[in-house]
Amino acid sequence: MTDSLSTQIELASRPQGMPELKNFRTVQIELPDLLEGEVRVRNEYISVDPYMRGRMSGAKSYIPPFELGETMGGGAVGTVIESRAAELPVGTLVSSAHGWRDIAQGQAAEFSPRPALEGVSPSLYLGLLGMPGLTAYVGLRGIAELREGDVLFVSGAAGAVGSAVGQFARLMGASRVIGSAGSEEKTELLKQKYGFDTVINYKKGPIRQQLTHAASEGIDVYFDNVGGDHLEAALDVLKPHGRVALCGAISQYNNEKPEPGPDNLGQIVMKKLKLQGFIVGDHLEYREEFETVVGEWFRQGRISYDETVVEGIEEAPRAFIELLQGGNIGKMVVKV
Amino acid sequence: MTDSLSTQIELASRPQGMPELKNFRTVQIELPDLLEGEVRVRNEYISVDPYMRGRMSGAKSYIPPFELGETMGGGAVGTVIESRAAELPVGTLVSSAHGWRDIAQGQAAEFSPRPALEGVSPSLYLGLLGMPGLTAYVGLRGIAELREGDVLFVSGAAGAVGSAVGQFARLMGASRVIGSAGSEEKTELLKQKYGFDTVINYKKGPIRQQLTHAASEGIDVYFDNVGGDHLEAALDVLKPHGRVALCGAISQYNNEKPEPGPDNLGQIVMKKLKLQGFIVGDHLEYREEFETVVGEWFRQGRISYDETVVEGIEEAPRAFIELLQGGNIGKMVVKV
């Protein structure tokens, strides 16, 4: 029996506002022997994602909150190192939701086999080819119903979801792609490498004024990762019958008390807008299409991606806090 | 040639906040002789509706603003008194959008013939059987996609649209109908006569607390005529995948400056809600279905209605101001 000691990161206390390192605790536990039908997996990469902030609060949400003392759940990708399940032999690359631990163990059904990717890191299954990529795809196809010729605005454009949204939208026929990000480094990268037509640095001035200027012809679709003032700005410039896919509101996650919303919701009636919140888990019917379509774009070299890689499982809390502060370009992952 | 003198009410100046009588001007104009294809109509009833407030501002909206000196447009119903169009002989009952004038004149195509209603006033074509009724129908069927068993909340429930929404929803299979209104007289009427299960008097306390209490099991559909704090309250109690038809925001129309919006828009993502603004003019494909279905309900005596009738064309501005202050029960019309 090897690797029966698992290093895991638990929720130690619930954060007030921005999470701090003290909210997490690293523990080591001895795993029991495998039962029939179980596998043991050595994770290579684990995922830190904005939605996890919601689960750290005790409040009811679309997914249950983490319990105190529970290991931080989330995406992980690794290799089977011991197996009592014929369908997942030792050596298989798998992804799971087992989260922040170096060794994961459970029923084979909790792990999805993934083809090894030639020349690229398996961490892509946590990003472009995983949940964030599927989120971008579902939001554009299923929620915002992006059409040929649409002008799109996406906030949080340098993030894992946002950078996929901008590229997918262009490949789906958008005529113009506008993004927002929080540094000059990010805005330049999005324009140079990701093919955005215009990128607003929201730290340089009010997003509302900047977007009105950048999108003087209006936008058809807004993909919202940020909420708050970004949503307000988008409502101003959406064209009649515009559509908004609401995916997240990272600007609001660490508020200690609720903030007033946009002052221009009257635009929803005036311009007959549709706003729809979604989570990717409700739309897994797009998964096969996503894997086919985006897989093909990827093989054709039509998609760029970046990762921000932090090394060491015990650094996951720091990576997560950095993510919430906008310290990532592209997908933030932790290399175990 | 008779009745060639038309009394009309024009927009004299744009209101700041709540409109005042001085914003309107009554004028008399001499109508030219009819051209071939035209008709002259003596209006019996003219309509005052909340959406007209938007047109009094200079701002761009889904319909163009009234120009200064322009006659206040809007629904009207009357009888053809002179005709040079074979399809609309003298004596035909017609509705039009010719608005606040006693004598209307124009191409026959601008007037829709309406069957005379046995035992009821033709003013119903301005209310339950007209635009407000169709608005209620479209919002429930086309936008909120009301389903059998849904719990519905409608704000402004005593208004022309709201009182139709509550009744139509019940007849479409809603399991519970909750409304809000601004007086005890209205709340009692809605419960006794219109079959609402629960009606909140929003003047008696914060709507948010009252609705949370009244809708402890949650709501599936919110039909919004009011905006502001009513929308905020509804977002709190909507169930996952709930739907919001945004029809108007009468609470906001007279704001002199924008007010902050709901502080809980994060619920849209958390609960995967759909919010959609609409105006009835975009959904005239429902008109035939509406006339068939609602006409049948009406003949079966399954629908109640009230009207608030103000007498005299020159009283239209006063009626309109009262409407914006919530002084009506059911449809507000002016008897010419």
XYZ file of C-alpha atoms in Angstrom:
672
model
C 0.000 0.000 0.000
C 1.495 3.295 -1.082
C 0.354 6.879 -0.838
C -2.202 6.219 1.816
C -1.465 9.552 3.484
C -3.549 12.369 1.990
C -2.824 16.055 2.534
C -6.111 17.950 2.460
C -7.223 21.505 3.030
C -10.285 22.058 5.119
C -12.530 25.003 5.813
C -11.511 26.040 9.340
C -13.794 29.039 9.774
C -16.166 31.094 7.656
C -14.682 34.289 6.205
C -16.038 37.752 6.833
C -15.462 39.591 3.581
C -12.320 38.562 1.725
C -11.114 35.109 2.874
C -7.865 34.948 4.834
C -5.367 32.157 5.284
C -6.648 31.528 8.801
C -9.973 30.392 7.335
C -8.202 27.267 6.053
C -6.433 24.378 7.735
C -4.113 21.789 6.226
C -4.504 18.273 7.583
C -3.121 14.861 6.787
C -5.298 11.843 6.958
C -4.610 8.152 6.571
C -6.806 6.665 3.864
C -8.489 3.311 4.425
C -7.787 0.381 2.108
C -9.698 0.455 -1.165
C -13.055 -1.283 -1.265
C -14.270 -3.162 -4.316
C -15.217 -0.617 -7.030
C -12.997 2.141 -5.632
C -9.934 3.863 -7.006
C -7.152 5.965 -5.542
C -5.940 8.952 -7.546
C -2.858 11.119 -7.237
C -4.010 14.597 -8.194
C -1.719 16.561 -10.481
C -3.684 19.784 -10.519
C -6.468 21.149 -8.371
C -8.741 24.007 -9.245
C -9.489 27.265 -7.472
C -12.634 28.964 -8.769
C -14.591 32.075 -7.767
C -17.802 30.142 -7.067
C -16.081 28.427 -4.124
C -16.350 31.670 -2.195
C -20.109 31.193 -2.071
C -19.744 27.729 -0.586
C -17.561 29.071 2.217
C -20.480 31.112 3.532
C -23.094 29.258 5.478
C -25.906 30.548 3.267
C -28.112 28.346 1.147
C -27.214 28.583 -2.522
C -27.380 26.520 -5.666
C -24.855 24.157 -4.155
C -24.700 23.321 -0.465
C -22.203 25.271 1.645
C -19.010 23.634 2.834
C -19.293 22.406 6.396
C -16.671 23.556 8.864
C -13.968 20.880 8.870
C -14.942 19.713 5.382
C -12.274 19.462 2.704
C -12.616 22.240 0.131
C -14.348 20.526 -2.793
C -13.709 21.468 -6.391
C -12.244 20.312 -9.650
C -9.120 18.156 -9.709
C -7.302 16.145 -12.315
C -4.898 13.302 -11.685
C -3.869 9.720 -12.370
C -5.210 6.473 -10.971
C -2.494 4.928 -8.776
C -4.429 2.045 -7.313
C -7.633 0.475 -8.562
C -10.257 -2.028 -7.605
C -12.454 -0.942 -10.531
C -11.899 -2.577 -13.922
C -13.107 0.469 -15.843
C -10.410 2.730 -14.382
C -7.084 0.886 -14.462
C -3.942 2.244 -12.892
C -2.494 4.990 -15.080
C -5.823 6.400 -16.280
C -6.067 10.209 -16.350
C -9.220 11.264 -14.515
C -10.985 14.422 -13.407
C -13.184 14.684 -10.325
C -14.765 17.095 -7.890
C -12.698 15.794 -4.979
C -11.032 19.129 -4.538
C -8.135 20.281 -2.450
C -6.223 17.107 -1.587
C -3.227 15.411 -3.087
C -4.611 11.885 -2.911
C -8.290 11.318 -3.670
C -10.157 8.112 -3.168
C -13.707 6.944 -3.888
C -16.079 5.034 -6.109
C -14.954 4.843 -9.735
C -18.165 6.638 -10.791
C -16.930 9.783 -9.030
C -14.004 10.017 -11.477
C -14.272 10.718 -15.219
C -11.603 9.271 -17.504
C -10.021 11.891 -19.776
C -7.892 11.332 -22.866
C -4.317 12.465 -22.355
C -3.690 15.644 -24.359
C -0.728 15.684 -26.669
C 1.754 18.365 -25.768
C -0.429 20.194 -23.278
C -0.992 19.977 -19.578
C -3.876 17.940 -18.160
C -4.741 21.078 -16.191
C -6.677 22.130 -19.305
C -9.404 19.835 -18.056
C -9.835 22.291 -15.192
C -10.023 25.246 -17.546
C -10.651 25.647 -21.224
C -11.666 22.025 -21.735
C -13.382 21.707 -18.375
C -15.987 23.462 -16.309
C -14.961 27.065 -17.091
C -14.879 26.349 -20.829
C -18.248 24.627 -20.712
C -19.625 27.544 -18.696
C -18.545 29.961 -21.430
C -20.037 27.730 -24.102
C -23.370 27.211 -22.351
C -23.707 30.902 -21.569
C -23.192 31.921 -25.179
C -25.136 29.145 -26.853
C -27.872 28.261 -24.409
C -28.465 31.436 -22.408
C -27.458 34.482 -24.455
C -28.186 32.740 -27.766
C -25.330 34.498 -29.502
C -26.003 35.149 -33.172
C -23.819 35.844 -36.171
C -22.935 39.523 -36.212
C -23.640 40.229 -32.542
C -21.530 42.669 -30.567
C -20.499 41.070 -27.281
C -19.228 42.472 -24.006
C -17.738 40.174 -21.371
C -16.538 41.284 -17.960
C -13.728 39.534 -16.149
C -12.368 38.877 -19.615
C -8.939 37.740 -18.478
C -10.351 35.006 -16.284
C -10.798 31.361 -17.141
C -14.407 31.826 -18.214
C -14.022 35.310 -19.679
C -11.083 34.494 -21.926
C -13.005 31.504 -23.281
C -16.146 33.613 -23.808
C -14.348 36.162 -25.942
C -12.718 33.576 -28.159
C -15.738 31.299 -28.498
C -17.929 34.288 -29.329
C -15.622 35.317 -32.136
C -15.535 31.766 -33.493
C -19.342 31.644 -33.276
C -19.577 34.726 -35.491
C -19.648 37.747 -33.184
C -18.781 40.859 -35.148
C -17.099 42.627 -32.263
C -15.792 41.458 -28.896
C -15.319 43.895 -26.028
C -13.908 42.889 -22.654
C -13.012 44.357 -19.302
C -10.069 43.490 -17.095
C -8.217 45.005 -14.166
C -4.678 45.719 -15.383
C -2.785 46.991 -18.403
C -0.998 43.674 -18.642
C -4.327 41.897 -18.979
C -5.879 44.332 -21.412
C -2.847 44.140 -23.692
C -2.787 40.359 -23.590
C -6.480 40.128 -24.412
C -6.040 42.350 -27.424
C -2.780 40.852 -28.684
C -3.300 37.184 -28.015
C -7.015 36.601 -27.556
C -8.348 38.695 -30.403
C -10.490 41.099 -28.394
C -11.294 44.226 -30.375
C -11.458 46.510 -27.355
C -10.559 45.926 -23.739
C -11.410 48.315 -20.931
C -9.205 48.594 -17.862
C -11.924 49.151 -15.276
C -9.386 50.393 -12.756
C -8.601 53.417 -14.928
C -12.024 55.042 -14.600
C -15.720 54.398 -14.168
C -16.679 51.381 -16.240
C -19.943 53.044 -17.150
C -18.283 55.934 -18.946
C -15.631 53.762 -20.509
C -18.109 51.236 -21.869
C -20.447 53.902 -23.229
C -17.482 55.267 -25.133
C -16.161 51.866 -26.268
C -19.538 50.505 -27.331
C -21.041 53.574 -28.903
C -22.914 51.410 -31.406
C -24.413 49.317 -28.599
C -24.044 45.666 -27.657
C -26.267 42.672 -28.294
C -24.974 40.340 -25.611
C -23.417 40.859 -22.194
C -21.744 37.940 -20.442
C -21.540 38.946 -16.789
C -18.870 37.531 -14.508
C -18.631 40.580 -12.294
C -22.034 42.112 -11.458
C -22.396 45.507 -9.776
C -21.145 48.458 -11.778
C -20.331 46.281 -14.786
C -23.932 45.147 -15.075
C -25.072 48.741 -14.696
C -22.729 49.826 -17.486
C -23.928 47.040 -19.756
C -27.606 47.878 -19.232
C -26.867 51.364 -20.546
C -25.441 50.157 -23.828
C -27.449 47.025 -24.574
C -29.513 47.313 -27.730
C -33.244 46.559 -27.755
C -33.839 42.842 -27.259
C -30.315 42.465 -25.897
C -29.485 39.411 -23.829
C -27.496 39.032 -20.637
C -26.036 35.748 -19.411
C -25.383 36.152 -15.696
C -22.668 33.763 -14.684
C -21.167 35.315 -11.594
C -20.729 38.460 -9.609
C -17.159 38.346 -8.336
C -17.358 42.044 -7.424
C -19.981 41.180 -4.833
C -18.738 37.918 -3.325
C -16.813 39.463 -0.492
C -19.293 42.159 0.437
C -20.003 42.043 4.133
C -23.382 43.602 3.567
C -25.556 43.864 0.461
C -24.795 46.738 -1.892
C -27.415 48.643 -3.843
C -27.839 47.395 -7.381
C -27.744 49.229 -10.716
C -29.813 52.407 -10.882
C -30.952 51.712 -14.427
C -32.978 48.506 -14.243
C -35.767 50.420 -15.981
C -33.741 49.701 -19.125
C -34.857 46.072 -18.894
C -38.412 47.084 -19.751
C -37.506 49.991 -22.007
C -35.245 47.868 -24.160
C -37.061 44.588 -23.675
C -33.933 42.879 -22.378
C -33.608 39.314 -21.212
C -31.369 38.593 -18.216
C -30.815 35.031 -17.185
C -28.714 33.564 -14.422
C -27.316 30.093 -14.939
C -24.952 27.538 -13.580
C -23.224 25.110 -15.808
C -24.418 22.062 -13.883
C -27.969 22.631 -15.127
C -26.898 22.490 -18.739
C -24.794 19.385 -19.103
C -26.775 18.552 -22.230
C -24.288 20.846 -23.986
C -21.305 18.848 -22.823
C -20.985 16.590 -25.826
C -21.434 19.437 -28.296
C -18.929 21.496 -26.328
C -16.323 18.759 -26.333
C -16.738 18.200 -30.060
C -16.829 21.830 -31.155
C -14.277 23.309 -28.792
C -12.048 20.242 -29.022
C -11.905 20.796 -32.771
C -11.168 24.527 -32.426
C -8.445 23.609 -29.993
C -6.845 21.050 -32.300
C -6.961 23.561 -35.123
C -4.962 25.965 -32.983
C -7.717 28.567 -33.068
C -7.866 29.009 -29.312
C -5.349 30.523 -26.945
C -5.163 30.016 -23.245
C -3.126 31.017 -20.277
C -2.825 29.509 -16.861
C -1.661 30.950 -13.627
C -0.004 28.032 -11.873
C 0.753 28.028 -8.159
C 2.906 25.179 -6.909
C 2.154 23.065 -3.868
C -1.138 21.860 -2.439
C -0.637 23.854 0.735
C -0.545 27.038 -1.387
C -4.141 26.539 -2.562
C -5.620 29.011 -0.043
C -3.205 31.716 -1.152
C -3.968 30.999 -4.803
C -7.665 31.225 -4.080
C -7.344 34.586 -2.333
C -5.237 35.917 -5.197
C -7.905 34.759 -7.624
C -10.580 36.696 -5.764
C -8.333 39.743 -5.914
C -7.928 39.398 -9.672
C -4.340 38.201 -9.498
C -4.742 35.591 -12.243
C -4.471 35.604 -15.987
C -6.547 32.815 -17.436
C -7.270 29.796 -15.356
C -5.763 29.681 -11.878
C -4.652 26.179 -10.915
C -2.555 24.646 -8.190
C 0.038 22.105 -9.197
C 0.109 19.485 -6.506
C -69.977 68.819 -42.480
C -70.443 68.273 -38.764
C -68.047 67.917 -35.854
C -65.120 69.385 -37.665
C -63.894 71.066 -34.500
C -61.652 68.732 -32.468
C -60.729 69.373 -28.856
C -57.275 67.933 -28.235
C -54.815 67.872 -25.380
C -51.213 68.575 -26.176
C -47.967 68.211 -24.298
C -47.113 71.796 -23.351
C -43.908 71.175 -21.403
C -41.941 68.216 -20.111
C -42.590 67.298 -16.476
C -39.917 67.202 -13.789
C -40.969 64.346 -11.549
C -44.724 63.908 -11.204
C -46.566 65.581 -14.106
C -48.646 68.663 -13.304
C -51.636 70.185 -15.064
C -49.447 72.944 -16.462
C -47.587 70.361 -18.546
C -50.721 69.992 -20.702
C -52.638 72.361 -22.936
C -56.148 71.983 -24.353
C -56.585 73.257 -27.892
C -59.298 73.210 -30.493
C -58.497 72.648 -34.095
C -60.584 72.739 -37.225
C -60.270 69.461 -39.109
C -59.870 69.469 -42.902
C -62.406 67.746 -45.114
C -61.979 63.994 -45.394
C -59.825 62.655 -48.190
C -60.630 59.466 -50.016
C -59.930 56.485 -47.724
C -60.259 58.506 -44.510
C -62.761 58.371 -41.697
C -63.806 60.709 -38.906
C -64.488 59.215 -35.494
C -66.198 60.600 -32.431
C -64.319 59.103 -29.496
C -66.411 57.818 -26.620
C -63.570 56.865 -24.319
C -59.892 57.698 -24.254
C -57.224 55.874 -22.321
C -54.732 57.073 -19.748
C -51.928 54.567 -19.140
C -48.747 54.587 -17.049
C -46.461 54.076 -20.059
C -47.439 57.523 -21.356
C -45.294 59.045 -18.630
C -42.233 57.725 -20.425
C -43.259 59.390 -23.667
C -43.553 62.761 -21.936
C -39.822 62.735 -21.216
C -37.540 63.622 -24.067
C -35.530 60.437 -23.640
C -35.240 57.732 -26.253
C -37.293 54.686 -25.352
C -39.098 51.822 -27.007
C -41.555 54.295 -28.461
C -40.602 57.792 -29.545
C -41.216 60.606 -27.050
C -44.087 63.007 -27.572
C -42.952 66.229 -29.165
C -43.823 69.470 -27.429
C -47.091 70.644 -28.955
C -48.012 67.115 -30.027
C -51.388 65.699 -29.046
C -51.040 63.064 -26.325
C -51.308 59.776 -28.229
C -52.852 56.659 -26.751
C -55.780 54.296 -26.957
C -59.238 55.571 -27.841
C -62.506 53.963 -28.802
C -65.364 55.620 -30.658
C -67.810 55.549 -33.531
C -67.315 56.461 -37.170
C -69.367 59.599 -37.878
C -68.214 60.323 -41.402
C -66.540 57.995 -43.853
C -64.857 57.961 -47.224
C -63.722 54.348 -46.705
C -66.084 51.548 -47.664
C -64.663 49.160 -45.053
C -65.590 51.463 -42.151
C -69.112 52.767 -42.695
C -70.690 55.392 -40.456
C -71.749 53.793 -37.176
C -68.842 51.340 -36.919
C -67.275 51.017 -33.458
C -63.497 51.420 -33.792
C -60.421 51.611 -31.600
C -57.290 53.558 -32.453
C -54.134 55.089 -31.021
C -55.266 58.621 -31.801
C -55.289 59.530 -28.146
C -56.533 62.524 -26.269
C -58.995 64.194 -28.637
C -62.749 64.059 -28.998
C -62.784 63.844 -32.785
C -60.157 61.745 -34.537
C -59.554 61.608 -38.233
C -57.244 59.622 -40.480
C -56.781 56.745 -42.893
C -59.174 53.855 -42.292
C -56.199 51.553 -41.651
C -55.423 53.515 -38.467
C -58.748 52.396 -36.968
C -59.679 48.818 -36.014
C -63.350 47.837 -36.175
C -64.598 46.241 -32.947
C -67.786 44.273 -32.392
C -70.212 46.087 -30.117
C -70.315 44.336 -26.718
C -73.699 43.380 -25.393
C -74.491 45.025 -22.103
C -70.991 46.371 -21.438
C -69.201 49.569 -22.212
C -66.967 49.854 -25.297
C -64.331 51.174 -22.888
C -63.475 47.513 -22.276
C -61.526 47.713 -25.525
C -59.177 50.062 -23.683
C -58.815 47.675 -20.756
C -59.510 44.026 -20.252
C -60.182 43.341 -23.923
C -57.572 45.799 -25.166
C -53.932 46.591 -24.676
C -53.760 46.093 -20.889
C -55.504 42.723 -21.151
C -53.240 41.631 -23.968
C -50.228 42.822 -21.949
C -51.261 40.595 -19.053
C -51.824 37.666 -21.383
C -48.530 38.033 -23.240
C -46.582 38.456 -20.015
C -47.962 35.269 -18.544
C -47.983 33.114 -21.648
C -45.083 34.385 -23.707
C -42.636 35.835 -21.189
C -43.112 34.177 -17.791
C -44.365 30.938 -19.338
C -46.799 30.340 -16.495
C -47.346 26.663 -15.784
C -50.047 24.689 -14.056
C -49.467 24.799 -10.298
C -47.225 27.881 -10.278
C -47.358 30.380 -7.444
C -47.617 33.903 -8.894
C -46.954 37.338 -7.451
C -48.109 40.445 -9.299
C -47.443 43.999 -8.184
C -49.815 46.836 -8.962
C -52.502 44.182 -8.738
C -55.419 46.622 -8.669
C -54.411 48.253 -11.928
C -55.725 47.455 -15.377
C -52.886 45.061 -16.150
C -52.461 43.688 -12.633
C -56.102 42.774 -12.100
C -56.084 40.941 -15.427
C -52.827 39.149 -14.565
C -54.212 37.739 -11.325
C -57.369 36.446 -12.914
C -55.778 35.098 -16.084
C -53.111 33.336 -14.021
C -55.736 31.562 -11.950
C -57.643 30.537 -15.075
C -54.364 29.292 -16.586
C -53.833 27.013 -13.604
C -51.783 28.940 -11.057
C -52.085 27.307 -7.659
C -51.779 30.522 -5.709
C -52.084 34.187 -6.660
C -50.498 36.899 -4.520
C -50.840 40.601 -5.271
C -49.799 43.968 -3.926
C -51.797 47.182 -3.899
C -51.722 50.521 -2.112
C -54.901 50.702 -0.022
C -57.161 48.580 2.139
C -60.011 49.214 -0.258
C -57.967 47.731 -3.093
C -56.665 44.760 -1.157
C -60.175 43.829 -0.009
C -61.579 44.158 -3.497
C -58.842 41.979 -4.969
C -59.520 39.250 -2.441
C -63.308 39.424 -2.524
C -63.985 40.034 -6.186
C -60.875 39.053 -8.112
C -60.034 35.810 -6.371
C -56.552 36.712 -5.134
C -55.423 34.405 -2.311
C -53.317 37.014 -0.575
C -52.943 40.729 -1.159
C -50.279 42.873 0.471
C -50.906 46.535 1.227
C -47.434 47.857 0.511
C -48.176 51.087 2.325
C -48.522 49.244 5.634
C -44.890 48.129 5.869
C -41.825 47.147 3.884
C -42.915 45.022 0.943
C -39.848 42.850 1.390
C -40.866 41.678 4.863
C -44.501 41.354 3.952
C -43.841 39.293 0.860
C -41.362 37.012 2.615
C -44.089 36.322 5.132
C -46.888 35.943 2.582
C -44.910 33.748 0.207
C -43.071 31.562 2.668
C -43.219 28.642 0.218
C -41.669 30.781 -2.542
C -43.004 31.976 -5.886
C -42.461 30.678 -9.398
C -43.460 33.763 -11.347
C -43.322 37.489 -10.651
C -45.194 39.879 -12.923
C -43.647 43.290 -12.278
C -45.588 46.486 -12.845
C -43.829 48.460 -10.151
C -40.069 47.879 -10.044
C -37.855 49.118 -7.200
C -38.552 47.587 -3.800
C -41.169 45.230 -5.227
C -38.638 43.658 -7.553
C -36.172 43.370 -4.686
C -38.801 41.638 -2.557
C -39.665 39.226 -5.347
C -36.012 38.280 -5.959
C -35.823 37.169 -2.331
C -38.718 34.725 -2.615
C -38.440 33.448 -6.171
C -37.747 29.735 -6.335
C -34.855 28.339 -8.379
C -35.550 28.764 -12.102
C -38.201 31.365 -11.311
C -39.306 33.730 -14.053
C -39.950 37.461 -13.986
C -41.969 39.311 -16.606
C -41.009 42.972 -16.365
C -43.844 45.041 -17.691
C -43.399 48.399 -16.021
C -41.851 50.250 -13.146
C -44.439 52.799 -12.089
C -42.582 53.370 -8.826
C -39.693 54.814 -10.831
C -41.387 56.826 -13.565
C -41.413 60.122 -11.727
C -37.976 59.883 -10.181
C -36.030 63.034 -10.894
C -32.802 61.146 -10.593
C -32.002 57.438 -10.839
C -32.443 55.410 -7.664
C -30.216 52.501 -6.685
C -31.627 49.125 -7.638
C -32.247 45.989 -5.594
C -29.354 44.895 -3.388
C -29.953 41.226 -4.113
C -29.355 40.815 -7.825
C -26.912 38.060 -6.905
C -30.049 35.953 -6.524
C -30.376 35.935 -10.309
C -27.293 33.759 -10.582
C -27.813 31.865 -7.335
C -31.320 30.825 -8.266
C -30.836 30.770 -12.020
C -33.659 33.228 -12.597
C -34.850 34.605 -15.899
C -35.925 38.261 -16.040
C -37.360 39.596 -19.236
C -38.690 43.005 -20.100
C -41.353 43.219 -22.747
C -43.829 45.497 -24.391
C -47.015 44.205 -25.819
C -46.435 45.689 -29.251
C -43.654 43.169 -29.894
C -45.958 40.230 -29.291
C -49.029 40.865 -31.379
C -48.830 37.264 -32.532
C -50.747 36.485 -29.331
C -53.591 38.807 -30.228
C -55.835 36.252 -31.910
C -55.307 33.661 -29.169
C -55.939 36.331 -26.553
C -59.172 37.475 -28.152
C -60.416 33.909 -28.439
C -59.403 32.683 -24.994
C -60.126 35.785 -22.946
C -63.258 36.563 -24.958
C -64.561 33.136 -24.010
C -63.666 33.563 -20.307
C -65.419 36.902 -20.427
C -68.604 35.518 -21.973
C -68.625 32.740 -19.391
C -68.617 35.364 -16.673
C -65.340 34.099 -15.254
C -63.631 37.483 -15.286
C -64.334 40.555 -13.209
C -63.299 44.074 -13.997
C -63.555 47.570 -12.646
C -63.085 50.886 -14.294
C -62.354 54.267 -12.890
C -64.162 56.656 -15.199
C -63.405 60.357 -15.315
C -65.828 62.481 -17.328
C -64.793 65.102 -19.870
C -61.915 65.182 -22.307
C -60.418 68.220 -20.612
C -60.097 66.156 -17.407
C -57.692 63.689 -19.024
C -54.555 65.309 -17.516
C -56.047 65.124 -14.029
C -57.051 61.484 -14.574
C -53.539 60.703 -15.760
C -51.927 62.289 -12.706
C -54.295 60.396 -10.415
C -53.378 57.185 -12.200
C -49.688 57.778 -11.548
C -50.520 58.366 -7.888
C -52.419 55.079 -7.668
C -55.852 56.677 -7.525
C -57.497 54.126 -9.794
C -59.113 50.777 -9.314
C -58.965 48.778 -12.492
C -58.635 50.548 -15.784
C -58.652 54.350 -15.708
C -60.534 55.821 -18.685
C -61.845 59.215 -19.647
C -65.388 59.420 -20.972
C -65.375 62.050 -23.655
